[in-house]
Short mmCIF file of C-alpha atoms and ligand atoms in Angstrom, two decimals:
data_model
loop_
_atom_site.label_atom_id
_atom_site.label_comp_id
_atom_site.label_asym_id
_atom_site.label_seq_id
_atom_site.Cartn_x
_atom_site.Cartn_y
_atom_site.Cartn_z
CA MET A 301 17.76 10.15 36.45
CA GLN A 302 20.86 12.23 37.27
CA ARG A 303 21.01 15.19 38.53
CA VAL A 304 23.42 17.64 36.97
CA CYS A 305 24.02 21.16 35.96
CA ARG A 306 22.56 23.31 33.11
CA ARG A 307 25.84 24.77 32.95
CA GLY A 308 27.98 21.48 33.32
CA ILE A 309 25.48 20.00 30.32
CA PHE A 310 25.97 23.17 28.15
CA SER A 311 29.51 24.38 28.57
CA LYS A 312 30.31 25.30 25.16
CA ASP A 313 33.91 25.03 24.38
CA SER A 314 34.18 21.09 25.12
CA PHE A 315 31.82 19.60 25.54
CA VAL A 316 31.76 16.25 25.22
CA CYS A 317 35.12 16.41 28.08
CA LYS A 318 32.05 18.16 30.40
CA TRP A 319 29.83 15.07 29.21
CA GLN A 320 32.74 12.28 30.07
CA GLN A 321 33.49 14.18 33.33
CA LEU A 322 29.42 13.29 34.29
CA GLN A 323 28.91 10.12 33.29
CA PHE A 324 32.78 9.09 35.11
CA PHE A 325 32.22 11.51 37.68
CA SER A 326 28.51 11.85 37.87
CA GLN A 327 28.70 12.15 41.88
CA VAL A 328 30.88 14.92 41.84
CA ALA A 329 28.35 17.08 39.16
CA ALA A 330 25.11 15.76 41.40
CA THR A 331 26.54 17.32 44.30
CA GLU A 332 27.63 20.73 42.82
CA SER A 333 25.13 23.13 44.49
CA ASP A 334 23.29 24.95 41.69
CA CYS A 335 22.51 21.81 40.07
CA ASN A 336 18.46 21.37 39.49
CA VAL A 337 17.82 20.17 36.60
CA SER A 338 17.22 16.14 35.95
CA HIS A 339 18.73 14.71 33.52
CA PRO A 340 17.93 11.48 31.25
CA LYS A 341 20.49 8.78 31.81
CA MET A 342 21.64 5.87 29.59
CA PRO A 343 20.86 2.30 30.28
CA PRO A 344 23.94 1.16 31.59
CA PHE A 345 25.46 -1.99 29.50
CA ASP A 346 28.38 -4.49 30.11
CA TYR A 347 30.80 -3.96 28.01
CA SER A 348 33.78 -1.23 26.96
CA PRO A 349 34.93 -1.85 23.11
CA PRO A 350 38.76 -2.18 22.86
CA PRO A 351 40.51 0.54 22.69
CA TYR A 352 40.89 2.77 19.19
CA ASP A 353 44.19 4.05 18.10
CA GLY A 354 43.33 4.88 14.89
CA PRO A 355 43.08 8.55 12.95
CA ARG A 356 40.44 10.52 14.37
CA SER A 357 37.70 11.94 13.31
CA SER A 358 39.15 15.38 12.10
CA GLU A 359 41.89 13.67 9.76
CA ILE A 360 39.53 10.92 8.27
CA PHE A 361 36.75 14.03 7.56
CA LYS A 362 39.98 15.63 5.62
CA LYS A 363 40.59 12.34 3.63
CA ARG A 364 37.01 11.95 2.96
CA LYS A 365 36.39 15.54 1.30
CA GLU A 366 39.24 14.99 -0.66
CA PHE A 367 39.32 11.23 -2.04
CA LEU A 368 36.04 10.57 -2.05
CA SER A 369 32.42 11.81 -3.88
CA PRO A 370 31.93 15.54 -2.86
CA SER A 371 27.98 13.88 -3.76
CA MET A 372 28.64 12.48 0.78
CA PHE A 373 26.76 13.86 3.16
CA HIS A 374 26.65 13.51 6.88
CA PHE A 375 24.90 13.52 9.77
CA TYR A 376 25.65 15.98 12.60
CA HIS A 377 27.67 19.29 12.97
CA THR A 378 30.55 17.70 13.67
CA PRO A 379 30.11 13.97 12.40
CA LEU A 380 30.58 10.88 14.55
CA ASN A 381 33.78 8.86 13.92
CA VAL A 382 32.28 5.51 14.63
CA VAL A 383 34.75 2.60 15.88
CA ASP A 384 32.76 0.08 17.85
CA GLY A 385 29.77 -1.57 18.05
CA LYS A 386 28.12 -3.78 20.29
CA LYS A 387 23.97 -5.05 20.35
CA GLN A 388 22.06 -1.41 20.06
CA TYR A 389 24.92 0.82 21.04
CA LEU A 390 27.68 2.16 18.96
CA PHE A 391 30.87 3.25 20.17
CA ASP A 392 32.82 6.58 18.94
CA GLU A 393 36.60 7.04 18.61
CA ASN A 394 36.83 8.01 22.79
CA GLY A 395 35.14 4.53 23.56
CA ARG A 396 32.00 6.88 24.51
CA ARG A 397 28.75 4.83 24.00
CA PHE A 398 25.60 6.04 22.37
CA LEU A 399 22.41 4.91 21.84
CA ASP A 400 22.10 3.85 18.14
CA ALA A 401 18.07 4.55 17.11
CA PHE A 402 18.97 4.26 13.41
CA GLY A 403 20.35 0.82 12.85
CA GLY A 404 22.41 1.85 10.04
CA ILE A 405 19.62 3.14 8.61
CA ALA A 406 16.60 0.13 9.70
CA THR A 407 19.18 -2.33 8.33
CA VAL A 408 20.90 -3.73 11.43
CA CYS A 409 18.34 -6.03 12.87
CA CYS A 410 20.12 -8.59 15.06
CA GLY A 411 22.20 -5.89 16.76
CA HIS A 412 25.98 -4.69 16.03
CA CYS A 413 27.90 -7.76 15.21
CA HIS A 414 26.09 -10.36 16.83
CA PRO A 415 27.97 -13.16 18.10
CA GLU A 416 26.19 -15.57 15.59
CA VAL A 417 26.09 -13.49 12.83
CA VAL A 418 30.00 -13.04 12.83
CA GLU A 419 31.09 -16.50 13.77
CA ALA A 420 28.64 -17.52 10.14
CA ILE A 421 30.81 -14.85 8.06
CA VAL A 422 33.96 -15.83 9.31
CA ASN A 423 33.65 -19.70 9.66
CA GLN A 424 32.21 -19.28 5.99
CA THR A 425 35.61 -16.42 5.20
CA LYS A 426 38.13 -19.07 5.74
CA ARG A 427 36.66 -22.10 4.08
CA LEU A 428 35.02 -20.74 0.75
CA GLN A 429 34.94 -17.14 -0.04
CA HIS A 430 33.87 -16.33 -3.41
CA SER A 431 32.98 -19.22 -6.26
CA THR A 432 29.85 -17.56 -7.86
CA ILE A 433 26.81 -20.07 -8.80
CA VAL A 434 28.83 -21.93 -11.61
CA TYR A 435 29.73 -24.50 -9.04
CA LEU A 436 27.47 -25.53 -6.39
CA ASN A 437 27.63 -24.48 -2.45
CA HIS A 438 25.22 -25.49 -0.12
CA ASN A 439 25.03 -21.78 2.13
CA VAL A 440 22.99 -20.19 -1.14
CA ALA A 441 20.68 -23.26 -1.48
CA ASP A 442 19.83 -23.47 1.95
CA PHE A 443 19.32 -19.73 2.78
CA ALA A 444 16.99 -19.82 -0.33
CA GLU A 445 15.14 -22.28 1.31
CA ALA A 446 15.12 -20.55 4.92
CA LEU A 447 14.11 -17.29 2.98
CA ALA A 448 11.30 -19.01 1.14
CA SER A 449 9.77 -20.72 4.46
CA LYS A 450 8.80 -17.30 5.40
CA LEU A 451 7.47 -15.84 2.71
CA PRO A 452 3.32 -16.57 2.12
CA GLY A 453 2.12 -18.20 -0.85
CA ASP A 454 3.56 -19.64 -3.96
CA LEU A 455 6.70 -17.02 -3.05
CA LYS A 456 9.40 -19.38 -3.35
CA VAL A 457 12.35 -18.60 -5.83
CA VAL A 458 14.58 -16.33 -5.11
CA PHE A 459 17.46 -14.20 -7.17
CA PHE A 460 20.16 -12.84 -4.90
CA THR A 461 21.95 -9.08 -5.46
CA ASN A 462 24.24 -7.14 -3.47
CA SER A 463 21.93 -3.99 -2.39
CA GLY A 464 18.11 -3.08 -2.42
CA THR A 465 18.59 -1.16 -5.90
CA GLU A 466 19.68 -4.00 -7.70
CA ALA A 467 16.92 -6.28 -6.41
CA ASN A 468 14.06 -3.25 -7.36
CA GLU A 469 16.38 -3.19 -11.27
CA LEU A 470 15.59 -7.06 -11.41
CA ALA A 471 11.93 -6.81 -10.02
CA MET A 472 11.26 -3.84 -12.67
CA MET A 473 12.70 -5.73 -15.58
CA ILE A 474 10.52 -9.28 -14.14
CA ALA A 475 7.04 -7.62 -13.97
CA ARG A 476 8.48 -5.71 -17.48
CA LEU A 477 9.35 -9.37 -19.21
CA TYR A 478 6.13 -11.27 -17.71
CA THR A 479 4.01 -8.91 -18.82
CA GLY A 480 5.00 -7.47 -22.22
CA CYS A 481 4.29 -4.31 -20.96
CA HIS A 482 6.44 -1.35 -19.54
CA ASP A 483 4.29 1.02 -17.50
CA ILE A 484 5.60 0.64 -13.61
CA VAL A 485 3.03 2.88 -11.08
CA SER A 486 4.64 3.53 -8.21
CA LEU A 487 3.86 5.92 -5.07
CA ARG A 488 4.98 9.46 -4.78
CA ASN A 489 7.37 10.03 -1.89
CA GLY A 490 8.61 6.65 -2.72
CA TYR A 491 12.29 5.67 -2.48
CA HIS A 492 13.15 2.48 -4.68
CA GLY A 493 16.92 3.38 -5.31
CA ASN A 494 18.70 5.00 -7.16
CA ALA A 495 20.34 2.82 -10.54
CA ALA A 496 18.60 3.51 -14.12
CA GLY A 497 15.50 1.98 -13.37
CA THR A 498 14.74 2.65 -9.38
CA MET A 499 15.53 5.90 -9.73
CA GLY A 500 12.65 6.59 -12.17
CA MET A 501 10.57 4.51 -9.70
CA THR A 502 11.57 6.31 -6.89
CA ALA A 503 9.52 9.64 -6.54
CA GLN A 504 11.09 12.65 -4.44
CA SER A 505 12.61 15.14 -6.33
CA ASN A 506 15.79 15.17 -4.12
CA TRP A 507 16.82 11.83 -4.76
CA LYS A 508 16.62 12.46 -9.12
CA PHE A 509 18.93 13.28 -10.91
CA ASN A 510 18.62 14.93 -14.36
CA VAL A 511 18.45 11.39 -16.62
CA VAL A 512 16.01 9.61 -18.53
CA GLN A 513 13.43 7.83 -16.42
CA SER A 514 11.18 6.14 -18.56
CA GLY A 515 7.66 3.99 -18.10
CA VAL A 516 7.01 5.45 -14.22
CA HIS A 517 4.05 6.80 -12.89
CA HIS A 518 3.56 8.21 -9.72
CA ALA A 519 0.40 7.83 -8.35
CA MET A 520 -0.93 9.51 -4.90
CA ASN A 521 0.95 9.51 -1.83
CA PRO A 522 -1.49 7.38 0.60
CA ASP A 523 0.00 9.46 3.42
CA PRO A 524 -2.63 9.93 6.05
CA TYR A 525 -1.24 12.74 7.42
CA ARG A 526 -0.14 15.00 4.58
CA GLY A 527 -2.36 12.75 2.18
CA ALA A 528 -5.71 14.73 0.22
CA PHE A 529 -7.85 12.27 1.07
CA GLY A 530 -6.39 11.22 5.00
CA SER A 531 -6.63 8.05 5.82
CA ASP A 532 -9.15 6.82 2.98
CA GLY A 533 -7.19 4.50 1.11
CA LEU A 534 -9.61 4.18 -1.17
CA LYS A 535 -9.79 7.45 -2.40
CA TYR A 536 -6.61 7.17 -3.18
CA ALA A 537 -6.19 3.40 -4.94
CA LYS A 538 -8.96 5.19 -7.36
CA ASP A 539 -5.99 7.55 -8.82
CA VAL A 540 -4.40 4.37 -9.31
CA GLN A 541 -7.37 3.09 -11.88
CA ASP A 542 -6.92 6.60 -13.20
CA LEU A 543 -3.36 6.70 -13.85
CA ILE A 544 -4.02 2.95 -15.90
CA ASP A 545 -6.66 4.39 -17.81
CA TYR A 546 -5.70 8.05 -18.85
CA GLY A 547 -1.74 7.33 -18.57
CA THR A 548 -1.30 4.03 -20.26
CA TRP A 549 -3.02 1.90 -22.94
CA GLY A 550 -4.57 0.49 -20.29
CA ARG A 551 -2.53 -2.47 -19.37
CA VAL A 552 0.43 -1.96 -17.04
CA ALA A 553 3.75 -3.90 -16.47
CA GLY A 554 3.39 -3.54 -12.90
CA PHE A 555 3.50 -1.50 -9.50
CA ILE A 556 5.33 -1.36 -6.34
CA SER A 557 5.33 0.57 -3.02
CA GLU A 558 6.69 -0.01 0.47
CA ALA A 559 4.67 -1.20 2.91
CA ILE A 560 5.72 1.42 5.11
CA GLN A 561 8.10 4.31 3.04
CA GLY A 562 11.21 4.56 5.02
CA VAL A 563 13.30 7.31 3.68
CA GLY A 564 10.34 8.94 2.89
CA GLY A 565 9.54 9.72 6.66
CA ILE A 566 8.17 6.60 8.08
CA VAL A 567 4.79 6.73 6.10
CA GLU A 568 2.50 4.28 6.89
CA LEU A 569 -0.06 3.64 3.55
CA ALA A 570 -3.98 4.48 4.20
CA PRO A 571 -5.94 1.29 5.50
CA GLY A 572 -7.50 -0.15 2.73
CA TYR A 573 -5.65 1.26 -0.42
CA LEU A 574 -2.89 -1.69 -1.28
CA PRO A 575 -5.96 -4.38 -1.13
CA ALA A 576 -7.76 -1.72 -3.57
CA VAL A 577 -4.60 -1.26 -5.66
CA TYR A 578 -3.40 -4.77 -6.05
CA LYS A 579 -6.82 -5.73 -7.38
CA ASN A 580 -6.70 -2.89 -9.74
CA ILE A 581 -3.07 -3.60 -11.06
CA LYS A 582 -4.32 -7.38 -11.33
CA LYS A 583 -6.83 -6.43 -13.39
CA ALA A 584 -5.15 -4.64 -15.75
CA GLY A 585 -2.49 -7.89 -16.28
CA GLY A 586 0.23 -6.16 -13.76
CA LEU A 587 2.50 -7.76 -11.22
CA CYS A 588 2.24 -6.21 -7.64
CA ILE A 589 6.13 -5.58 -6.16
CA ALA A 590 6.68 -5.37 -2.80
CA ASP A 591 9.91 -3.44 -1.33
CA GLU A 592 10.38 -4.74 2.07
CA VAL A 593 14.12 -3.28 1.81
CA GLN A 594 13.17 -1.01 5.10
CA SER A 595 10.05 -3.21 6.67
CA GLY A 596 10.98 -6.79 5.99
CA PHE A 597 12.43 -8.51 8.32
CA ALA A 598 10.46 -8.84 11.53
CA ARG A 599 11.00 -4.99 11.75
CA THR A 600 7.45 -4.11 11.81
CA GLY A 601 7.27 -6.37 14.81
CA SER A 602 3.09 -7.45 14.18
CA HIS A 603 4.74 -9.50 11.20
CA PHE A 604 7.32 -11.12 9.69
CA TRP A 605 6.95 -8.67 6.19
CA GLY A 606 5.36 -5.33 6.10
CA PHE A 607 2.95 -6.34 3.23
CA GLU A 608 1.38 -8.82 5.84
CA ALA A 609 -0.18 -5.76 7.70
CA HIS A 610 -2.24 -5.11 4.44
CA GLY A 611 -4.00 -8.42 4.26
CA VAL A 612 -1.98 -8.85 0.49
CA VAL A 613 0.12 -11.28 -1.01
CA PRO A 614 2.20 -9.58 -3.76
CA ASP A 615 3.98 -11.64 -6.65
CA ILE A 616 7.50 -10.02 -6.73
CA VAL A 617 8.92 -9.13 -3.14
CA THR A 618 12.02 -7.72 -3.17
CA MET A 619 14.33 -7.15 0.20
CA ALA A 620 17.84 -5.72 1.39
CA LYS A 621 18.96 -3.85 4.03
CA GLY A 622 17.92 -6.16 8.08
CA ILE A 623 18.76 -9.84 5.43
CA GLY A 624 22.46 -9.53 6.33
CA ASN A 625 22.49 -7.31 9.30
CA GLY A 626 24.49 -5.33 7.63
CA ILE A 627 26.41 -7.39 5.15
CA PRO A 628 25.98 -6.26 1.05
CA LEU A 629 22.91 -8.49 0.26
CA GLY A 630 19.74 -8.30 -1.37
CA ALA A 631 17.39 -10.72 -3.14
CA VAL A 632 14.39 -10.80 -5.01
CA VAL A 633 11.45 -13.49 -4.21
CA THR A 634 9.19 -14.40 -6.68
CA THR A 635 6.55 -17.81 -7.98
CA PRO A 636 7.91 -20.40 -9.82
CA GLU A 637 6.14 -19.04 -13.27
CA ILE A 638 7.38 -15.45 -13.07
CA ALA A 639 10.46 -16.90 -12.16
CA GLN A 640 10.99 -18.65 -15.81
CA VAL A 641 10.77 -15.28 -17.69
CA LEU A 642 14.69 -15.52 -16.83
CA THR A 643 15.66 -18.03 -18.82
CA HIS A 644 15.05 -16.46 -22.14
CA ARG A 645 18.51 -15.30 -21.97
CA SER A 646 21.77 -15.31 -19.13
CA TYR A 647 20.99 -13.54 -15.98
CA PHE A 648 24.10 -13.76 -13.66
CA ASN A 649 25.28 -11.45 -10.98
CA THR A 650 29.03 -12.66 -10.10
CA PHE A 651 28.55 -11.18 -6.45
CA GLY A 652 24.93 -12.59 -5.64
CA GLY A 653 24.28 -15.34 -3.55
CA ASN A 654 28.20 -15.66 -2.68
CA PRO A 655 29.14 -17.89 0.40
CA VAL A 656 29.67 -15.75 3.07
CA CYS A 657 26.82 -13.47 2.49
CA THR A 658 24.21 -16.13 2.43
CA ALA A 659 25.69 -17.95 5.42
CA ALA A 660 24.82 -14.63 7.09
CA GLY A 661 21.87 -13.68 5.95
CA HIS A 662 21.12 -17.26 7.15
CA ALA A 663 22.75 -16.64 10.58
CA VAL A 664 20.61 -13.58 11.11
CA LEU A 665 17.26 -15.53 10.07
CA LYS A 666 17.96 -18.16 12.60
CA VAL A 667 18.90 -14.87 15.48
CA LEU A 668 15.58 -13.49 14.82
CA GLU A 669 13.60 -16.84 15.86
CA LYS A 670 15.67 -17.56 18.19
CA GLU A 671 15.89 -14.15 19.96
CA LYS A 672 12.40 -13.65 19.02
CA LEU A 673 13.36 -9.97 18.07
CA GLN A 674 9.79 -9.62 16.07
CA GLU A 675 8.60 -10.04 19.08
CA ASN A 676 10.02 -7.89 20.75
CA ALA A 677 9.72 -5.48 18.10
CA HIS A 678 6.04 -4.93 18.31
CA VAL A 679 5.92 -4.76 22.60
CA VAL A 680 9.06 -2.57 22.71
CA GLY A 681 7.52 -0.82 19.29
CA SER A 682 4.18 -0.32 19.96
CA TYR A 683 5.40 1.16 24.23
CA LEU A 684 8.03 3.60 22.28
CA ILE A 685 4.74 4.76 20.21
CA ASP A 686 2.55 5.31 23.14
CA ARG A 687 5.57 7.06 24.80
CA LEU A 688 6.62 9.74 22.41
CA LYS A 689 2.61 10.38 21.13
CA SER A 690 2.74 11.45 25.10
CA LEU A 691 5.74 13.88 24.18
CA GLN A 692 3.13 15.23 20.96
CA ALA A 693 0.85 16.18 23.55
CA LYS A 694 3.11 18.09 25.65
CA HIS A 695 5.60 19.42 22.56
CA GLU A 696 3.27 21.64 20.02
CA ILE A 697 6.77 20.81 17.01
CA ILE A 698 5.56 17.51 17.49
CA GLY A 699 3.14 17.41 14.53
CA ASP A 700 2.70 13.21 14.15
CA VAL A 701 3.82 10.24 15.69
CA ARG A 702 3.72 7.16 13.30
CA GLY A 703 4.82 3.67 12.43
CA ARG A 704 4.84 0.34 13.62
CA GLY A 705 7.03 -2.04 15.83
CA LEU A 706 10.47 -1.23 15.65
CA MET A 707 9.99 1.78 12.53
CA ILE A 708 8.67 4.59 13.47
CA GLY A 709 8.71 8.55 12.44
CA VAL A 710 8.27 11.41 14.58
CA GLU A 711 7.57 14.46 12.10
CA LEU A 712 8.03 18.13 13.70
CA VAL A 713 6.11 21.17 12.46
CA THR A 714 6.40 24.82 13.83
CA ASP A 715 2.59 25.08 12.96
CA ARG A 716 0.61 21.96 13.31
CA GLN A 717 -2.62 23.52 11.52
CA LEU A 718 -0.60 24.16 8.30
CA LYS A 719 1.84 21.25 9.03
CA THR A 720 4.79 23.51 8.18
CA PRO A 721 8.22 21.78 8.15
CA ALA A 722 9.91 22.22 10.83
CA LYS A 723 13.40 21.70 9.04
CA ALA A 724 16.27 23.54 11.28
CA GLU A 725 14.60 22.21 14.57
CA THR A 726 15.05 19.01 13.51
CA VAL A 727 18.19 19.33 12.50
CA HIS A 728 19.16 21.13 16.28
CA VAL A 729 17.14 18.63 18.32
CA MET A 730 18.84 15.87 16.64
CA ASP A 731 22.28 16.81 16.93
CA GLN A 732 21.67 17.86 20.80
CA MET A 733 20.37 14.45 20.93
CA LYS A 734 23.57 12.98 19.77
CA GLU A 735 25.45 15.32 22.30
CA MET A 736 23.29 13.51 24.49
CA GLY A 737 24.65 10.29 23.64
CA VAL A 738 20.94 9.50 21.15
CA LEU A 739 21.52 8.99 17.81
CA ILE A 740 18.43 8.92 15.54
CA GLY A 741 17.77 9.02 12.12
CA LYS A 742 16.08 11.92 10.00
CA GLY A 743 14.08 11.43 6.93
CA GLY A 744 10.58 12.99 4.74
CA PHE A 745 10.32 14.72 1.51
CA PHE A 746 11.08 18.36 3.78
CA GLY A 747 13.76 16.49 5.96
CA ASN A 748 11.23 17.16 9.30
CA VAL A 749 10.86 13.34 10.36
CA PHE A 750 12.83 12.13 12.77
CA ARG A 751 13.26 8.14 11.69
CA VAL A 752 13.51 5.79 14.50
CA THR A 753 14.63 2.42 13.08
CA PRO A 754 16.96 1.11 15.80
CA PRO A 755 18.31 -2.75 15.95
CA LEU A 756 15.34 -4.83 16.72
CA CYS A 757 17.34 -5.71 20.37
CA PHE A 758 16.59 -2.11 21.36
CA ASN A 759 14.26 -2.50 25.11
CA LYS A 760 12.05 -0.83 27.06
CA GLU A 761 14.81 1.52 28.82
CA ASP A 762 16.23 1.99 25.37
CA ALA A 763 13.02 3.59 25.04
CA ASP A 764 12.80 5.44 27.64
CA PHE A 765 16.13 6.88 27.24
CA LEU A 766 15.64 7.88 23.82
CA VAL A 767 12.27 9.35 24.71
CA GLU A 768 13.44 11.11 28.02
CA VAL A 769 16.35 12.88 26.19
CA MET A 770 13.91 14.21 23.19
CA ASP A 771 11.30 15.52 25.74
CA TYR A 772 14.92 17.59 27.16
CA THR A 773 16.06 18.63 24.34
CA MET A 774 12.41 19.92 22.79
CA SER A 775 11.94 21.51 26.42
CA LYS A 776 15.35 23.66 26.26
CA MET A 777 14.22 25.60 23.25
C1 LIG B 1155 12.80 0.98 0.38
C2 LIG B 1155 14.17 1.00 0.24
N1 LIG B 1155 14.20 0.39 -1.36
C3 LIG B 1155 15.36 0.16 -2.22
C4 LIG B 1155 16.57 1.30 -1.17
C5 LIG B 1155 17.66 0.81 -1.99
O1 LIG B 1155 18.72 0.33 -1.20
P1 LIG B 1155 20.23 0.27 -1.52
O2 LIG B 1155 20.89 1.36 -0.72
O3 LIG B 1155 20.80 -0.83 -0.91
O4 LIG B 1155 20.27 -0.20 -3.01
C6 LIG B 1155 15.99 1.37 -0.13
C7 LIG B 1155 17.58 2.34 0.68
O5 LIG B 1155 16.95 2.76 1.47
C8 LIG B 1155 15.07 1.55 0.56
O6 LIG B 1155 14.74 2.36 1.98
C1 LIG B 1156 31.49 -22.08 13.02
O1 LIG B 1156 33.17 -22.80 13.10
C2 LIG B 1156 32.91 -23.55 14.47
C3 LIG B 1156 34.05 -24.72 13.76
O2 LIG B 1156 34.16 -25.76 13.44
C4 LIG B 1156 31.66 -24.29 14.66
O3 LIG B 1156 32.12 -24.86 16.31
C5 LIG B 1156 30.18 -23.25 15.14
O4 LIG B 1156 29.50 -23.99 15.05
C6 LIG B 1156 30.95 -22.38 14.18
N1 LIG B 1156 29.74 -21.10 13.88
C7 LIG B 1156 28.31 -20.95 13.05
C8 LIG B 1156 27.64 -20.18 13.17
O5 LIG B 1156 28.38 -21.87 11.63
#
């Protein structure tokens, strides 16, 4: 803890300057006579990024507004220009360090610019960047083998894509081809992508456009906090059976869900739900698809895949984000028997499985194992969840703390009984936390849930700092 003055921190005109003074001349600040507030201090980190003399944020922002899609949104009142990354930290254009508790949306698992992942990418790029699968290359085969070894049962055949959306589109088509059925069941509040089919499976109006999205039924969300049946997984599972009985001809192509809803606000599915639903879906001839785009690759700590915590084995697993630590890469893994359906016609993806991305993916798997990052996600994540739960006892505005490993949600409400979403407060706290050096994510249907999904090398000191900064900010409201 560092003692600084209230006046210095909230001086409106030049917050960043004040902050830098605080960082570099903390001893001066600490001796000021009216200092009476303890200010959380970021854990030390022995790295300085190279100097940045590129365009400033205002210039970038102007260009972005002129030349990029007007649909693009950004975090923070004053958008942040991030120019460097190292492990769990990001650096802005002034070289100021931020604790990254969002990980590029649950994507950076090994840490920013992990040297072994970077080296794998650089080595392969120098040697051969692109070939397509019409030629042989060892990278795609080696990574597929390594990935298959991480999956249970007969899940042994891998198709590579470039994104999570593509992976889910492919999984959806495979399920339809394999079963000869069209209907798919997905969960309300789920997010599965934004192309023609996946937008249909996504079930939050803010991510849906007014275009045809056929053949998807959206089941009640087994959300222990906001759901109609609380944590009673079996009651929600009955809704899926009802959808099959009343909304389809009795047979379905499949069911898809995340193990922990990411975009939807880190919602863990009620216990007992998935096993019951998987049974009903199989009975109706459908395939069960696990969307592991966010919850996969050791993030949940207790397991490598999110679905494993529910004691189920899917027919198809889709993945992206963490698979490449940020390089564009996605994958669909299924059984040899199911994979056969794609031989009926030609299936081809120009960049899918390219040597550079698969070399990166393979390096990611090695780093996760070598650095025991799953174990770290479990230990640090459990610690952070405990600390956030203590914070909930102190601040009325925290309605719920949930999640697993380093996939954590903190839901803000203005009324705990009514669970009224505290939208404006969420934006405010997030902005203030950024000013103090902590970047967290935001999500949930109402935009009132903090998403804490940092690189898996996040440590307890980082967790302490995050909680102290959140506490400090909430105490000032
Ligand atoms: C669970 C889940 N599935 C699929 C996707 C889509 O992935 P992408 O943005 O790579 O297309 C996302 C993206 O946030 C996701 O969170
Ligand atoms: C990259 O290439 C160098 C030189 O051949 C080699 O020593 C190193 O092990 C390679 N790194 C990776 C991650 O493949």
